[in-house]
CSV table of C-alpha atoms in Angstrom, one decimal:
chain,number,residue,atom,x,y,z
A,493,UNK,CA,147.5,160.2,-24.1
A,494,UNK,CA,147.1,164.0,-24.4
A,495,UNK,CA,149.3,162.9,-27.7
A,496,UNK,CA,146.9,160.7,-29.2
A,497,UNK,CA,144.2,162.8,-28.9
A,498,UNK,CA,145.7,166.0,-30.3
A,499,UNK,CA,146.6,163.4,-33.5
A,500,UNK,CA,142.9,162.1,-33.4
A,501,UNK,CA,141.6,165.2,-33.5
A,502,UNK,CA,143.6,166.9,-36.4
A,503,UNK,CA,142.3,163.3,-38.2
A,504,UNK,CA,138.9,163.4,-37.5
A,505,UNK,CA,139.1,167.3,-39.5
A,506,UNK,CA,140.6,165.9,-42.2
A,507,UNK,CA,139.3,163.8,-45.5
A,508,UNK,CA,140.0,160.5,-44.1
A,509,UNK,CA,137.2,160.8,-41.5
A,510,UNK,CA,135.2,162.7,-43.8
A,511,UNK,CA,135.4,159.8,-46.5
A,512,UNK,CA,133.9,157.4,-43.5
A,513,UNK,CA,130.6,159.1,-43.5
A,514,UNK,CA,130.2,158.3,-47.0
A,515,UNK,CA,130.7,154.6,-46.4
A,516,UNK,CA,128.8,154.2,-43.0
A,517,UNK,CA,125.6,152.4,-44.6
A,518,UNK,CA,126.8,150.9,-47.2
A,519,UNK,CA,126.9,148.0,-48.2
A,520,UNK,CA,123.2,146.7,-47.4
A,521,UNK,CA,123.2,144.0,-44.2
A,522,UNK,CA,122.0,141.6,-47.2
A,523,UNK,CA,125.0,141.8,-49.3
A,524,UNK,CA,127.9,143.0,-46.2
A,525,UNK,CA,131.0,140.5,-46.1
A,526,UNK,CA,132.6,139.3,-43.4
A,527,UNK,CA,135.7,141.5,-42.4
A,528,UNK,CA,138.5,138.7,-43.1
A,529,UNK,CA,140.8,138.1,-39.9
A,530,UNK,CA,144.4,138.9,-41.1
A,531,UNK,CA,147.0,136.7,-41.0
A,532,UNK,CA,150.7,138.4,-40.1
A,533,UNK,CA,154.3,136.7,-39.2
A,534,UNK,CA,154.8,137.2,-35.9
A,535,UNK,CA,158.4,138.4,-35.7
A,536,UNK,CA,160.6,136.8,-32.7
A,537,UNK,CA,161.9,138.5,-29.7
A,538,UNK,CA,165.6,139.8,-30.6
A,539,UNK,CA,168.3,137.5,-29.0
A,540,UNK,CA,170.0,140.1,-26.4
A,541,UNK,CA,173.5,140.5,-27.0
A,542,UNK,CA,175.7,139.3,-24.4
A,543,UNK,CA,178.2,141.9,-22.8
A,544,UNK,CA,182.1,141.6,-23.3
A,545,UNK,CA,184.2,140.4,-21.2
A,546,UNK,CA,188.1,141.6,-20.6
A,547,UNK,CA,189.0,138.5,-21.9
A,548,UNK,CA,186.9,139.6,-25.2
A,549,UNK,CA,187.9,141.3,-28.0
A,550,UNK,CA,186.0,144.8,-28.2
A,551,UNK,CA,185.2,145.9,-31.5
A,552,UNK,CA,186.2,149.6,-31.9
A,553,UNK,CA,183.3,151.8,-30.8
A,554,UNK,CA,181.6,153.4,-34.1
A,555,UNK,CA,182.1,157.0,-34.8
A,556,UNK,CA,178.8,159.2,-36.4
A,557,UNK,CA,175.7,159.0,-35.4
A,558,UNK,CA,173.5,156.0,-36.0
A,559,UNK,CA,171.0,156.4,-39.0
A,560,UNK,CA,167.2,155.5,-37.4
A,561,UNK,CA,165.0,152.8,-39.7
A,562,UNK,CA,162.0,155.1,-41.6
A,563,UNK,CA,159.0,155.0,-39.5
A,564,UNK,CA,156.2,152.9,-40.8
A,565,UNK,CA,152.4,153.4,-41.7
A,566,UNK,CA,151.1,150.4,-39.9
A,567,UNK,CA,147.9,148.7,-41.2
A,568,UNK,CA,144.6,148.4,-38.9
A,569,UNK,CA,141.2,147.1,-39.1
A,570,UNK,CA,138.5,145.4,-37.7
A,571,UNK,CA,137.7,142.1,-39.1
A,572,UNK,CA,134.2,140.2,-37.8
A,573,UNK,CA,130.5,139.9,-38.9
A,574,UNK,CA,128.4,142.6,-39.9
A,575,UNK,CA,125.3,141.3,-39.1
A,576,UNK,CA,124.2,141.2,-35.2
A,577,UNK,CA,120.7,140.2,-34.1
A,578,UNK,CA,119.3,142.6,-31.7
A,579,UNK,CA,120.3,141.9,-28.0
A,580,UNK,CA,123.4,139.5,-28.4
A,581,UNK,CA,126.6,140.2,-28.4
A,582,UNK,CA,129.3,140.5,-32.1
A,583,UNK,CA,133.2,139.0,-31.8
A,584,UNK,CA,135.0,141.7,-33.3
A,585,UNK,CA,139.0,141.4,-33.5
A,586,UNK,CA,141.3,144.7,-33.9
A,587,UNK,CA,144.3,143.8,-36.1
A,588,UNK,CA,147.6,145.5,-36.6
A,589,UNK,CA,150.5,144.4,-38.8
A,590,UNK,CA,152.9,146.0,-40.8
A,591,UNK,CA,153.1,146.5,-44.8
A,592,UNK,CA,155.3,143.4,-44.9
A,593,UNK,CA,153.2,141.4,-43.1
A,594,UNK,CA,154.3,141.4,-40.0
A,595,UNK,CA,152.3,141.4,-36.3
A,596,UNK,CA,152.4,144.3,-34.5
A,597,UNK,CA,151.4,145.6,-31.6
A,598,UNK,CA,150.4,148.6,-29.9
A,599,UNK,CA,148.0,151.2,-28.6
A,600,UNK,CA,144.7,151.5,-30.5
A,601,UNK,CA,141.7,153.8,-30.2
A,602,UNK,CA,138.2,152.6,-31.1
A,603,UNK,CA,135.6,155.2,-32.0
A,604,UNK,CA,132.2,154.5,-32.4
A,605,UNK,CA,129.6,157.1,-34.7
A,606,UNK,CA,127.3,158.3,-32.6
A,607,UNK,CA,124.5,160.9,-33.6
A,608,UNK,CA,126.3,161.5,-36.1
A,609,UNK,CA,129.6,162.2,-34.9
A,610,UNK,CA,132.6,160.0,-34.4
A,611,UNK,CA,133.1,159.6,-29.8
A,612,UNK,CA,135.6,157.4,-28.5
A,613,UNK,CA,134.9,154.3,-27.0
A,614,UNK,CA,138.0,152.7,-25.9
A,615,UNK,CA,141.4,152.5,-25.5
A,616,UNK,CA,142.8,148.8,-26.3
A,617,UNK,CA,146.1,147.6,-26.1
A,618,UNK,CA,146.9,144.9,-29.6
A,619,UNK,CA,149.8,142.5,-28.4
A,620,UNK,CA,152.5,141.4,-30.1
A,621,UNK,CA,150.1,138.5,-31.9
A,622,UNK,CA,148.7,141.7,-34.2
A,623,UNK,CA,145.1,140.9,-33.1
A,624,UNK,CA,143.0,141.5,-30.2
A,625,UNK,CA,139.0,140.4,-29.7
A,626,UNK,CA,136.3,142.2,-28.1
A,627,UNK,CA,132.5,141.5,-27.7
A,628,UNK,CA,130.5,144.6,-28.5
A,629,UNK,CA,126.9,144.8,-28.4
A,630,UNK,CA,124.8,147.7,-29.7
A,631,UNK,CA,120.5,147.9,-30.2
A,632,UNK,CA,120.9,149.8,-33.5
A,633,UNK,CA,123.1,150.1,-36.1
A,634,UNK,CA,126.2,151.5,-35.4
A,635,UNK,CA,129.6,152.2,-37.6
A,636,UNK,CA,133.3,151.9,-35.9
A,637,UNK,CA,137.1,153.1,-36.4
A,638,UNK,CA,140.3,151.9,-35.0
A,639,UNK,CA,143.1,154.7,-34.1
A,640,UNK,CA,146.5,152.9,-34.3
A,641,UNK,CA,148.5,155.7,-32.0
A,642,UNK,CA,151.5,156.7,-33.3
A,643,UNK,CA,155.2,155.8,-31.8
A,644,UNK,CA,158.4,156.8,-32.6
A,645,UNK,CA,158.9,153.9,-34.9
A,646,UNK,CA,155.4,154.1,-36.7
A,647,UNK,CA,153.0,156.9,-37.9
A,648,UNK,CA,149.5,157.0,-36.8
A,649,UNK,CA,146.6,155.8,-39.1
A,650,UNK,CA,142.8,154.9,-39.4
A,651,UNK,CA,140.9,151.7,-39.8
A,652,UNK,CA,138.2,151.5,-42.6
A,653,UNK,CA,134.7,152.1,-41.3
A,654,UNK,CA,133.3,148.8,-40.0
A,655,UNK,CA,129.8,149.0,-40.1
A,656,UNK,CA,127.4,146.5,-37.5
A,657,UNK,CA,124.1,146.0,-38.6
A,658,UNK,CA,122.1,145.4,-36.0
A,659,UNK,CA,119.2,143.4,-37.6
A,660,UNK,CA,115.7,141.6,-36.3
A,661,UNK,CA,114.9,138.3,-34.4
A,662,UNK,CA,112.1,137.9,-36.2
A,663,UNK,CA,111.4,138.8,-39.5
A,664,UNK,CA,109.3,141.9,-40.4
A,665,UNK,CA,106.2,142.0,-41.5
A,666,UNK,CA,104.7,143.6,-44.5
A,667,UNK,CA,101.3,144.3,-44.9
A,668,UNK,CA,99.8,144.4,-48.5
A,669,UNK,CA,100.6,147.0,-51.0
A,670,UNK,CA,97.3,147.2,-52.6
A,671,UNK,CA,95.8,147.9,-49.0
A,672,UNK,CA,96.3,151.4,-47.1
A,673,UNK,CA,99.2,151.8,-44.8
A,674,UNK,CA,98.8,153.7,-41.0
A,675,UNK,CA,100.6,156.9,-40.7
A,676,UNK,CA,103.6,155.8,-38.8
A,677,UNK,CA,105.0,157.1,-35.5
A,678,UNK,CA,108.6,157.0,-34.1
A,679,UNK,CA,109.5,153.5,-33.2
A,680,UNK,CA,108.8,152.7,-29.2
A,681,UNK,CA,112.2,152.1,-27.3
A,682,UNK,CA,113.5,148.8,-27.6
A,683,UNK,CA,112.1,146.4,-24.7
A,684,UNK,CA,113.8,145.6,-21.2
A,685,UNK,CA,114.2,142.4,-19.2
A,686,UNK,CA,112.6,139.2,-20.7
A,687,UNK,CA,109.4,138.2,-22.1
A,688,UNK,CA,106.7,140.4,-22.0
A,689,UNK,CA,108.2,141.4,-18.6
A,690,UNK,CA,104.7,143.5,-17.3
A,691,UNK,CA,104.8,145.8,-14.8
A,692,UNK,CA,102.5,148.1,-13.0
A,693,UNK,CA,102.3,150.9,-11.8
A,694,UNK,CA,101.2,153.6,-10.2
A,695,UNK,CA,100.5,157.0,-12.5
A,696,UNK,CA,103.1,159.5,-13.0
A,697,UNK,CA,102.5,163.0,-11.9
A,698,UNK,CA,104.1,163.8,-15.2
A,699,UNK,CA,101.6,161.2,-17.4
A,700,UNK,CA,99.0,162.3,-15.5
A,701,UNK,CA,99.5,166.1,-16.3
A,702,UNK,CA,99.6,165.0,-19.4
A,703,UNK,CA,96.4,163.2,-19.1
A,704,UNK,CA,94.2,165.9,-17.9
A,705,UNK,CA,95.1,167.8,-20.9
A,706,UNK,CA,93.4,164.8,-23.3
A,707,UNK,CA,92.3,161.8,-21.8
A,708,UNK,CA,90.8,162.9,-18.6
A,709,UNK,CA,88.7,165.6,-17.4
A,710,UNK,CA,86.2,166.3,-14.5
A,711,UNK,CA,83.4,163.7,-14.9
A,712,UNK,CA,84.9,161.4,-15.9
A,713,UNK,CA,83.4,158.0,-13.9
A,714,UNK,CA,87.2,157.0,-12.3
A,715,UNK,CA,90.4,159.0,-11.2
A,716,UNK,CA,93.6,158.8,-11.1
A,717,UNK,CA,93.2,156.4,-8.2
A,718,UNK,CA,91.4,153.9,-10.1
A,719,UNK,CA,93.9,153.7,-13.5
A,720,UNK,CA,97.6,152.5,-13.4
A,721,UNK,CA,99.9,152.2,-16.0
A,722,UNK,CA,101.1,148.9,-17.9
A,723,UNK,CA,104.9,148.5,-19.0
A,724,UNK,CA,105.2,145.9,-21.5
A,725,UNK,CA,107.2,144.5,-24.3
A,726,UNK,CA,105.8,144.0,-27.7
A,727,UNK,CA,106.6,142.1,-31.0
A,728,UNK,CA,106.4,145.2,-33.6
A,729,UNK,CA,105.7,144.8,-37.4
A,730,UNK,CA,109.8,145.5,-38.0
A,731,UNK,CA,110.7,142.7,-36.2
A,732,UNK,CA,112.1,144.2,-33.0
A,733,UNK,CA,110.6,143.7,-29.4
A,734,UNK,CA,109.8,147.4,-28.0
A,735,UNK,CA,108.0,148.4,-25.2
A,736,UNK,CA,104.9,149.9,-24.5
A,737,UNK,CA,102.4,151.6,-22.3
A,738,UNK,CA,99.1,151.4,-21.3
A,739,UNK,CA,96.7,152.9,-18.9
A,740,UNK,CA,93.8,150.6,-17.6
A,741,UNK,CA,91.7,150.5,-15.2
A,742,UNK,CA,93.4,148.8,-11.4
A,743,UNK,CA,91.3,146.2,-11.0
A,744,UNK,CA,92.0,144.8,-14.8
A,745,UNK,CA,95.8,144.4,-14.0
A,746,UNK,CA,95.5,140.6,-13.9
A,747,UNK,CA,93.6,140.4,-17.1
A,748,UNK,CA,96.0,142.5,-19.3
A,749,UNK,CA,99.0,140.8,-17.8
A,750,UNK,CA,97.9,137.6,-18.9
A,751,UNK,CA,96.5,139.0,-22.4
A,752,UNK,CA,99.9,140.4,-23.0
A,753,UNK,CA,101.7,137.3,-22.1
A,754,UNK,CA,99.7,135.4,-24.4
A,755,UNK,CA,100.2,138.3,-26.9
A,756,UNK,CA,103.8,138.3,-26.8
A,757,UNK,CA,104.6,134.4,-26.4
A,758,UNK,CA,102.9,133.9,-29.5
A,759,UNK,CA,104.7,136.4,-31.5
A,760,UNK,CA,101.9,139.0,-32.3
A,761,UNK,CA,102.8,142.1,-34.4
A,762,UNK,CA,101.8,144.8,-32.7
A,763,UNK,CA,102.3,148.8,-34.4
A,764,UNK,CA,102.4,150.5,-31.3
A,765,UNK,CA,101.6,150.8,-27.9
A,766,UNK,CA,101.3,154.4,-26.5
A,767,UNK,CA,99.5,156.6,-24.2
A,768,UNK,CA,96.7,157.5,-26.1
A,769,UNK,CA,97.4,161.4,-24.9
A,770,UNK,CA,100.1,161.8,-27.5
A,771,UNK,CA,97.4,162.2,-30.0
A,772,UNK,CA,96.0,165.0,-28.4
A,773,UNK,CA,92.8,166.7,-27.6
A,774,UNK,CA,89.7,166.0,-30.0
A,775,UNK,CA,86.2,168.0,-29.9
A,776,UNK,CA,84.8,164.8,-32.0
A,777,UNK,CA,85.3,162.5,-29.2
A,778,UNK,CA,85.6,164.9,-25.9
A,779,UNK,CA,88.8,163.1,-25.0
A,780,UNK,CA,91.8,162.0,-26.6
A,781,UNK,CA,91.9,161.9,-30.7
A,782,UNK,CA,91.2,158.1,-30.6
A,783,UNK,CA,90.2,159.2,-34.7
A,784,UNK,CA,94.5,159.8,-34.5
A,785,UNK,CA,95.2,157.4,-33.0
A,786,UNK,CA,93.7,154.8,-35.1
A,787,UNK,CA,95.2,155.8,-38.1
A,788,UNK,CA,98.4,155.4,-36.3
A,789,UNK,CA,97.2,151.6,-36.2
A,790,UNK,CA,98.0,152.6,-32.0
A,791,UNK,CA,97.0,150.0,-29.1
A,792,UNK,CA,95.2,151.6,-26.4
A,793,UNK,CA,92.8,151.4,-23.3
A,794,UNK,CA,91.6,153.7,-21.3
A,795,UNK,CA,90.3,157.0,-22.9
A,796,UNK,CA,87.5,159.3,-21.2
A,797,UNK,CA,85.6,159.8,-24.3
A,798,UNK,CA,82.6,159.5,-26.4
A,799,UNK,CA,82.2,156.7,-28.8
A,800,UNK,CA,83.8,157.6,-32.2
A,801,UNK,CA,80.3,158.7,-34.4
A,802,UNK,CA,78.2,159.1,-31.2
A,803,UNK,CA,78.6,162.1,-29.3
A,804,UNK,CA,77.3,162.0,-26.1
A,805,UNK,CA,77.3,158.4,-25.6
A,806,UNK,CA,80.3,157.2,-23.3
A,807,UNK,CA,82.8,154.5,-24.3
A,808,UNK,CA,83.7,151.7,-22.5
A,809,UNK,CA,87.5,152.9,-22.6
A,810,UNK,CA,86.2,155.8,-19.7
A,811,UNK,CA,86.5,153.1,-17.7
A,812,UNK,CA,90.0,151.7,-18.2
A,813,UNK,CA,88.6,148.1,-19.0
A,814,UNK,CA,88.7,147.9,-22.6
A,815,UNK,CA,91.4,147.5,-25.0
A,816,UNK,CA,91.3,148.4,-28.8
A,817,UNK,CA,94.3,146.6,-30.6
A,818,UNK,CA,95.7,147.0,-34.1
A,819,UNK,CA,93.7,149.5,-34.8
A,820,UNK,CA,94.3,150.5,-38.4
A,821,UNK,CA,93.9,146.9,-39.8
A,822,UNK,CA,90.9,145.8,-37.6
A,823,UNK,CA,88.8,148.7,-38.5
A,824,UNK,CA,85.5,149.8,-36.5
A,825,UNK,CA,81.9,150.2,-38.0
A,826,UNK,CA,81.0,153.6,-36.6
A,827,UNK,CA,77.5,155.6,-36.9
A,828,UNK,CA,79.6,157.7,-40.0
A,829,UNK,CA,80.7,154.4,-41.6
A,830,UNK,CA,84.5,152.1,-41.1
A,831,UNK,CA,87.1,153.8,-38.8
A,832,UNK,CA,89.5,154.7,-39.5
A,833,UNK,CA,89.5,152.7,-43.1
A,834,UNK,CA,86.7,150.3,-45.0
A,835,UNK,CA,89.3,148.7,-47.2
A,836,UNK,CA,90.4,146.8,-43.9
A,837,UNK,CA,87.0,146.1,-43.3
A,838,UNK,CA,86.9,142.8,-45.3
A,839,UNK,CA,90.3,141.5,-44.9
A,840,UNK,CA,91.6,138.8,-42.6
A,841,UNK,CA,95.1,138.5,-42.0
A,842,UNK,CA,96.2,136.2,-39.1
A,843,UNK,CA,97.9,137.0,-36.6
A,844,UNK,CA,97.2,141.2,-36.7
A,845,UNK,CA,94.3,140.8,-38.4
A,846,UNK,CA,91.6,139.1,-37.4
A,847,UNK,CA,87.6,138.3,-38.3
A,848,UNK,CA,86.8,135.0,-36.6
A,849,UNK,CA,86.7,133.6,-33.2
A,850,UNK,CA,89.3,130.9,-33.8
A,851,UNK,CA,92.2,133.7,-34.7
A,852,UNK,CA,94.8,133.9,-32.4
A,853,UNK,CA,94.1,136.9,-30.7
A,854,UNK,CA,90.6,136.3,-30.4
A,855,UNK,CA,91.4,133.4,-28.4
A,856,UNK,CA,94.4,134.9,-26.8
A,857,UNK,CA,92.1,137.8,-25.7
A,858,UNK,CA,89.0,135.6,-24.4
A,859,UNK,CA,91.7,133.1,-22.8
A,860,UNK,CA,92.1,135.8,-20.1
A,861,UNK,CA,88.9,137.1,-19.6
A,862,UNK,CA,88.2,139.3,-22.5
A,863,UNK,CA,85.3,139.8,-24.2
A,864,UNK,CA,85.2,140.0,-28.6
A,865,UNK,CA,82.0,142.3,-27.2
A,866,UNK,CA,81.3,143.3,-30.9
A,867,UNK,CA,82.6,140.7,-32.9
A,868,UNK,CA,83.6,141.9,-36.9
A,869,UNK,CA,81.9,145.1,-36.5
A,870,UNK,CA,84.5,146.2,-34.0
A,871,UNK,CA,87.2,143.9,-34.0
A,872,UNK,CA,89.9,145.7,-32.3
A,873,UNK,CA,87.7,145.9,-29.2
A,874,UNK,CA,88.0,143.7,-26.0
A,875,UNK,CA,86.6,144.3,-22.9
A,876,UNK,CA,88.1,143.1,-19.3
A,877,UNK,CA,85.6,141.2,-16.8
């Protein structure tokens, strides 16, 4: 092995590897063929050669030494589909044959680009049929190399790069280009366990020290004893489930569980769903930059604050109870005018955004106990009961 690896690594350093970087990406998952499975004659075992006998005659014993047959440069790939939907599983098959065509077998080493470099992933042992399979599964794209090892009879060499695009279950949505766009955020992780799968919780010390610095303060009408967090997985815009977090209010647990279900059994496209304290601290609001956070079309609930345009005057969020969804696309009529935009102010796009009682998240949302409190002057707003 230590072999191997000395080879691997004075291959990575050179061009070959180098020339891989170039090609992971390309081509597009709309136009990537399908790696064709080789085909190779599969040479038969050598008859063994049956020993003399006395009664046998012996042919005279050769004099010189034997010349060896040239060592070959194998050929290797990886042959499958490019495409993989996000959380199943690709067929891949490692191939080895020889430049005549015939099967081969051996040690192979597959490699796998990582942030940006090239780690090993496994070593695989092809037999004599030239072609081995193996499931593989990855939740983002990912590029990969097969390391035939070398033997005395055969050189070493290099796959292509085989790229795996791992593409949506549902398709992404995109919202009109005339209209304003949110100012995006990193992607949430990718979601856990089934469904919505909802689970509470407790909160953190570390949230909560991160609370106190933007979303809590002393006054504040409940504690840390009253809130609890919400882990939950979400359709995003791209197509991808992620999951999210929420702080609510403790005796609102039932309500959001069940508005989340609803949420995420019928598919609704949600931007994000973090802590409102990433936003920071905001003097406007005396809490956390719900202003931010909107423009970050975030989904949030509870937030010691003042009501966006009326200082002074509590929201309903201080209390963990009320939820403000989509946030960008279902703007708010403050005291200083639409928040965070007015040219969403008119627009009604079902399923993320919606103007009437009969959209699907309105009834989703009063399904399990919310509240439309404000109707088309607030849309994103729901409150628990």
């Amino acid at each position: 092995m230590n072999r191997i690896i000395r080879s691997v690594a004075l291959l990575l350093a050179a061009d070959v590897v180098l020339a891989s970087f170039a090609t992971f990406g390309s081509p597009s998952p709309a136009t990537a063929a399908v790696a064709p499975v080789w085909t190779c004659v599969v040479v038969p075992a050598s008859t063994p050669t049956p020993t003399p006998t006395a009664t046998d005659t012996v042919s005279p014993t050769p004099t010189g030494t034997p010349t060896p047959p040239p060592a070959l440069t194998p050929l290797v790939q990886i042959a499958g589909e490019h495409n993989e939907i996000d959380e199943t599983r690709t067929l891949i098959q490692v191939q080895l044959k020889s430049p005549g065509g015939d099967c081969l077998g051996g040690t192979v080493v597959l490699w796998e680009f990582i942030g940006g470099v090239w780690v090993e992933f496994r070593t695989l042992t092809v037999p004599d049929s030239g072609s081995l399979s193996l499931w593989i599964s990855a939740r983002t794209t990912t590029a990969w190399r097969a390391y035939a090892a070398p033997t005395v009879a055969r050189h070493a060499a290099w796959s292509p790069v085989f790229t795996l695009y791992n593409t949506p279950p549902k398709r992404a949505i995109t919202t009109p280009s005339w209209l304003p766009h949110p100012s995006l955020k990193p992607a949430q992780a990718r979601a856990v366990g089934h469904g919505a799968n909802p689970i509470i919780a407790p909160i953190s010390d570390t949230l909560w020290a991160r609370m106190v610095k933007a979303s809590w303060h002393p006054g504040c009408p409940v504690g840390r004893a009253a809130l609890r967090t919400l882990s939950v997985n979400y359709w995003g815009f791209d197509g991808f489930r992620h999951r999210g977090l929420l702080v609510i209010a403790a005796w609102a647990g039932r309500d959001f569980v069940g508005a989340f279900n609803g949420l995420y059994a019928n598919s609704i496209p949600l931007r994000y769903v973090y802590p409102v304290d990433i936003f920071g601290w905001s003097s406007q609001t005396n809490g956390a930059n719900d202003y931010a956070s909107m423009r970050a079309d975030n989904t949030s609930a509870f937030n010691c604050r003042w009501v966006d345009g009326s200082p002074g005057v509590m929201s309903p969020h201080s209390w963990g109870g009320a939820i403000d969804l989509n946030t960008f696309e279902n703007p708010y009529d403050s005291a200083t005018g639409w928040t965070p935009t007015a040219a969403w102010a008119g627009v009604e796009i079902n399923p993320y955004a919606w103007r009437h009682t009969w959209d699907t998240v309105v009834s989703i949302m009063r399904a399990n106990r919310f509240s439309w409190t404000y109707g088309t002057s607030d849309p994103q707003h729901f409150d628990a009961h």
